[in-house]
Amino acid sequence: MSKRTYNILFHLHTVSGIVISVALYVIFFTGSFSFFRDEIVNWERGHTVKAPEEINLDFDETLEQMSKERNLFGRDIEFKQYYNEQHIGVNLGASKDTLLTKEKAAGAFYYLNTDDKSTTDYATSYSLGEFLYRLHFFAQMPHPFGYYLSGFVALFFLFALITGIVVHWDKIISNFYVFRPMTKLKTVWTDAHTALGVIGFPFQLVYAVTGTFFMLKILLVAPTVLALYDGDDKKLYEDLEYAHPHFEFQNTPINKSININSYVKQVKSKWNNFNVNEVHIFNYGDKGMHVSVSGNLDYKNKINGYGYTIYNVTDGSIYGIKDPTQKTSYLDAVKGIFYRLHFGDYGGYGLRIISFLLGLIGCFVILSGVLIWLTARNKKNIPVKKRKFNEAVVRYYLAICLSMYPITALSFILVKVLNPAGMSLLYQFYFIGWLLISIFFILKKDNYLTNTYSLLSGSIIGLSIPIVNGICTGNWIWVSFEKGYDQILFIDIFWIVIGIVGLLIFSKIIKTQKNNSINK
């Protein structure tokens, strides 16, 4: 590689990394916690999921109860488990019965607790796990700006990864084994940045590609809709199997008993280890009624085993079937594998813990890159005004990024003490608290203090989270262990480990600082 090409790629790598650094840190930090979204939600609510990955519900009993509250005739009704929690989504389409008034025919969406059958809306059931999950793609921003922002950040991150590997390619192996802690600060940060960047490269590359795909796919789809489908996006989504088939409403009541549970049992008995996570009913109670039962094979059997069966209720025949045990099509492979790779949910706790650690390594690589940028520009030949500007930029970066640790830990305390906290309070507490802590660190103008105080405060608060949980709910660690509350137990132990590791790192930083002061 010529020196000119090297310099161009090096500067492109540096500029692209600096521009997206804060946004990328937020994505990686909250994304790391999002690997345990379901555990956080169930910990917060004090729930435990009896049958993970599938809906645990008596559909016929539930529909009978629903029919007492509203007329179900002619509606499309969907039960869907979005995540591993007791709450499932219930979507009631507008009734096609023209004799009903507009108010009575209106559709609705709510969450149903499969254990106690209580219902809540989205805002009321909003949880910290959902908040952190959605923050990692900036969904709190007005739609669709947050999605596009996170998508372009992922795209620029992909660019930074590729240019970084190209820049370091010649010495990537030799530099990987080099760490010089006793040399100048820039060298220390460079060694750490290079070594950890190489370790996390495959992980980061996967998330850069899949993140770009998820958040920017609408921009990729738009030209296809215009060019190949003459603007008919519904047809495209049907071909991509994102949309349900359409069945005509006959406006004639069906003359037979309806047993949704029997269809679910048939599907589960047809394929071993098949988890039903969606039941879609078309034209309920009408002669045009159909029932779609869909789900996935257990990931231990097949990583991408999506399948469904659609029944014609009138004559009991099968309208359509997708066998999850058969060879996966190219379309299913692209759709399914991208999701599985991004969520990392196919390998149990082991894979998600590794992914969490690699996500935190990504956070360190981002911060070390920013510090390399600062130390490289903290030279006497650079004007004082420009050096002060660079220092201020990094001070703002570190304050915003590192303050996420204590405010996230504090939010776990909040949702346990004030349960349910709700969307509005959670938004105010997290974002205002994050802002105030960031301002505090910015005004202190001390990056060392920002690093140590955020690490110390976050770790101490983290260690207190299991204690607060025990006081508020009685689910102490030993109680959760005895009763088999695995998800609640995991989060308590999770914070104990994070808190202890954080304090160990803090003590190591303090010890190193004292030794450096003595040597001077």
Short mmCIF file of C-alpha atoms in Angstrom, two decimals, residues 11-210:
data_model
loop_
_atom_site.label_atom_id
_atom_site.label_comp_id
_atom_site.label_asym_id
_atom_site.label_seq_id
_atom_site.Cartn_x
_atom_site.Cartn_y
_atom_site.Cartn_z
CA HIS A 11 -7.78 9.71 8.13
CA LEU A 12 -11.06 8.27 6.84
CA HIS A 13 -10.96 5.69 9.64
CA THR A 14 -10.27 8.40 12.22
CA VAL A 15 -12.87 10.89 10.97
CA SER A 16 -15.64 8.29 10.53
CA GLY A 17 -14.93 6.92 14.00
CA ILE A 18 -14.91 10.33 15.71
CA VAL A 19 -18.10 11.52 14.00
CA ILE A 20 -20.16 8.56 15.19
CA SER A 21 -18.37 7.88 18.49
CA VAL A 22 -21.02 9.04 20.98
CA ALA A 23 -23.96 7.58 19.06
CA LEU A 24 -22.07 4.33 18.52
CA TYR A 25 -21.19 4.10 22.21
CA VAL A 26 -24.87 4.49 23.14
CA ILE A 27 -25.78 1.76 20.64
CA PHE A 28 -23.15 -0.65 21.98
CA PHE A 29 -23.77 0.07 25.66
CA THR A 30 -27.56 -0.25 25.55
CA GLY A 31 -27.31 -3.01 22.94
CA SER A 32 -25.17 -5.04 25.34
CA PHE A 33 -27.89 -4.81 28.01
CA SER A 34 -30.49 -5.63 25.35
CA PHE A 35 -29.13 -9.16 25.09
CA PHE A 36 -30.90 -9.62 28.43
CA ARG A 37 -33.99 -7.60 27.61
CA ASP A 38 -36.40 -10.39 28.57
CA GLU A 39 -34.60 -11.15 31.83
CA ILE A 40 -34.66 -7.46 32.77
CA VAL A 41 -38.40 -7.22 32.02
CA ASN A 42 -39.26 -10.30 34.06
CA TRP A 43 -36.96 -9.21 36.90
CA GLU A 44 -38.67 -5.83 36.97
CA ARG A 45 -42.18 -7.35 37.06
CA GLY A 46 -41.28 -10.24 39.35
CA HIS A 47 -42.38 -12.73 36.70
CA THR A 48 -40.97 -16.01 35.53
CA VAL A 49 -41.70 -17.58 32.15
CA LYS A 50 -42.85 -21.19 32.41
CA ALA A 51 -42.51 -22.08 28.71
CA PRO A 52 -39.92 -19.91 26.94
CA GLU A 53 -40.20 -19.18 23.22
CA GLU A 54 -43.92 -20.00 22.98
CA ILE A 55 -47.37 -18.79 23.98
CA ASN A 56 -48.66 -20.48 27.11
CA LEU A 57 -52.39 -19.74 26.85
CA ASP A 58 -55.82 -21.37 26.66
CA PHE A 59 -57.00 -19.65 23.47
CA ASP A 60 -60.62 -20.82 23.61
CA GLU A 61 -61.09 -19.67 27.20
CA THR A 62 -59.47 -16.33 26.38
CA LEU A 63 -61.66 -15.79 23.31
CA GLU A 64 -64.78 -16.63 25.33
CA GLN A 65 -63.82 -14.01 27.90
CA MET A 66 -63.08 -11.47 25.15
CA SER A 67 -66.48 -12.10 23.55
CA LYS A 68 -68.16 -10.94 26.78
CA GLU A 69 -66.54 -7.54 26.42
CA ARG A 70 -66.97 -6.94 22.67
CA ASN A 71 -68.40 -8.49 19.53
CA LEU A 72 -65.70 -10.62 17.88
CA PHE A 73 -67.65 -11.61 14.78
CA GLY A 74 -65.87 -10.73 11.54
CA ARG A 75 -62.64 -9.62 13.21
CA ASP A 76 -59.08 -10.64 12.48
CA ILE A 77 -57.58 -11.57 15.86
CA GLU A 78 -53.89 -12.10 16.49
CA PHE A 79 -52.12 -13.48 19.56
CA LYS A 80 -48.37 -12.99 19.33
CA GLN A 81 -45.48 -13.49 21.69
CA TYR A 82 -42.88 -10.89 20.82
CA TYR A 83 -40.48 -11.71 23.65
CA ASN A 84 -39.96 -14.27 26.41
CA GLU A 85 -42.28 -12.74 28.97
CA GLN A 86 -45.75 -13.32 30.42
CA HIS A 87 -47.21 -10.49 28.34
CA ILE A 88 -48.31 -11.31 24.80
CA GLY A 89 -49.66 -8.90 22.20
CA VAL A 90 -53.35 -9.11 21.29
CA ASN A 91 -54.34 -7.33 18.10
CA LEU A 92 -58.05 -7.02 17.33
CA GLY A 93 -58.80 -5.90 13.81
CA ALA A 94 -61.86 -3.80 13.06
CA SER A 95 -65.01 -5.89 12.65
CA LYS A 96 -66.23 -6.40 9.08
CA ASP A 97 -69.82 -6.68 10.33
CA THR A 98 -71.53 -3.63 8.77
CA LEU A 99 -74.39 -3.78 11.28
CA LEU A 100 -72.14 -2.67 14.12
CA THR A 101 -71.63 0.99 14.96
CA LYS A 102 -68.25 2.54 14.26
CA GLU A 103 -67.36 2.54 17.95
CA LYS A 104 -68.30 -1.12 18.48
CA ALA A 105 -66.56 -2.25 15.30
CA ALA A 106 -63.29 -0.42 16.11
CA GLY A 107 -60.12 -2.43 16.50
CA ALA A 108 -57.78 -2.47 19.50
CA PHE A 109 -54.32 -3.52 20.64
CA TYR A 110 -53.27 -4.43 24.15
CA TYR A 111 -51.02 -6.75 26.14
CA LEU A 112 -52.44 -9.79 27.89
CA ASN A 113 -50.79 -11.37 30.93
CA THR A 114 -50.99 -15.10 30.24
CA ASP A 115 -50.81 -15.87 33.98
CA ASP A 116 -53.49 -13.68 35.58
CA LYS A 117 -55.25 -12.59 32.32
CA SER A 118 -54.89 -8.89 33.16
CA THR A 119 -54.54 -6.42 30.29
CA THR A 120 -52.42 -3.30 29.86
CA ASP A 121 -51.64 -0.82 27.11
CA TYR A 122 -48.17 -0.18 25.73
CA ALA A 123 -47.37 2.88 27.85
CA THR A 124 -48.45 1.26 31.12
CA SER A 125 -46.57 -1.97 30.48
CA TYR A 126 -43.45 -0.12 29.29
CA SER A 127 -40.39 -1.56 31.02
CA LEU A 128 -36.73 -0.75 31.52
CA GLY A 129 -35.78 -3.73 29.36
CA GLU A 130 -37.92 -2.34 26.54
CA PHE A 131 -36.47 1.14 27.10
CA LEU A 132 -32.83 0.01 26.82
CA TYR A 133 -33.64 -2.21 23.86
CA ARG A 134 -35.30 0.63 21.97
CA LEU A 135 -32.65 3.17 22.97
CA HIS A 136 -30.01 1.10 21.21
CA PHE A 137 -31.60 2.08 17.88
CA PHE A 138 -32.80 5.54 19.04
CA ALA A 139 -36.48 4.64 18.82
CA GLN A 140 -37.25 7.35 21.40
CA MET A 141 -36.59 9.95 18.70
CA PRO A 142 -39.46 10.91 16.38
CA HIS A 143 -40.11 8.11 13.89
CA PRO A 144 -38.35 7.37 11.56
CA PHE A 145 -35.41 9.70 12.30
CA GLY A 146 -34.06 7.57 15.14
CA TYR A 147 -34.12 4.44 12.98
CA TYR A 148 -32.32 6.19 10.13
CA LEU A 149 -29.76 7.73 12.49
CA SER A 150 -28.88 4.36 14.04
CA GLY A 151 -28.80 2.80 10.56
CA PHE A 152 -26.36 5.36 9.20
CA VAL A 153 -24.25 5.09 12.36
CA ALA A 154 -24.06 1.33 11.74
CA LEU A 155 -23.14 2.01 8.11
CA PHE A 156 -20.34 4.42 9.05
CA PHE A 157 -19.21 1.96 11.70
CA LEU A 158 -18.94 -0.71 9.02
CA PHE A 159 -16.83 1.74 7.02
CA ALA A 160 -14.63 2.44 10.07
CA LEU A 161 -14.15 -1.30 10.68
CA ILE A 162 -13.08 -2.03 7.12
CA THR A 163 -10.71 0.94 6.89
CA GLY A 164 -9.28 0.07 10.34
CA ILE A 165 -8.48 -3.49 9.28
CA VAL A 166 -6.94 -2.29 6.00
CA VAL A 167 -4.82 0.32 7.80
CA HIS A 168 -3.49 -2.21 10.34
CA TRP A 169 -3.34 -5.17 7.95
CA ASP A 170 0.45 -5.30 7.51
CA LYS A 171 1.10 -5.40 11.26
CA ILE A 172 -2.20 -6.82 12.49
CA ILE A 173 -0.66 -10.04 13.82
CA SER A 174 2.51 -8.60 15.32
CA ASN A 175 0.70 -5.62 16.91
CA PHE A 176 -1.95 -7.90 18.36
CA TYR A 177 0.59 -9.34 20.81
CA VAL A 178 2.14 -5.99 21.69
CA PHE A 179 1.16 -4.09 24.83
CA ARG A 180 3.48 -1.43 26.26
CA PRO A 181 1.91 -0.10 29.47
CA MET A 182 5.05 1.73 30.58
CA THR A 183 5.42 3.89 27.48
CA LYS A 184 3.69 7.16 26.57
CA LEU A 185 -0.09 7.39 26.90
CA LYS A 186 -0.85 7.42 23.17
CA THR A 187 1.02 4.12 22.75
CA VAL A 188 -0.93 2.51 25.60
CA TRP A 189 -4.26 3.53 24.08
CA THR A 190 -3.13 2.47 20.60
CA ASP A 191 -2.05 -0.98 21.77
CA ALA A 192 -5.32 -1.53 23.65
CA HIS A 193 -7.39 -0.17 20.75
CA THR A 194 -5.67 -2.43 18.22
CA ALA A 195 -5.70 -5.63 20.30
CA LEU A 196 -9.30 -5.34 21.48
CA GLY A 197 -10.42 -4.12 18.08
CA VAL A 198 -9.06 -7.27 16.46
CA ILE A 199 -10.62 -9.50 19.15
CA GLY A 200 -14.04 -7.92 18.67
CA PHE A 201 -13.84 -7.44 14.90
CA PRO A 202 -15.99 -10.46 13.85
CA PHE A 203 -18.62 -9.54 16.44
CA GLN A 204 -18.61 -5.87 15.48
CA LEU A 205 -18.71 -6.67 11.75
CA VAL A 206 -21.82 -8.83 12.22
CA TYR A 207 -23.60 -6.09 14.15
CA ALA A 208 -22.55 -3.38 11.73
CA VAL A 209 -23.95 -5.34 8.77
CA THR A 210 -27.15 -6.55 10.47
#
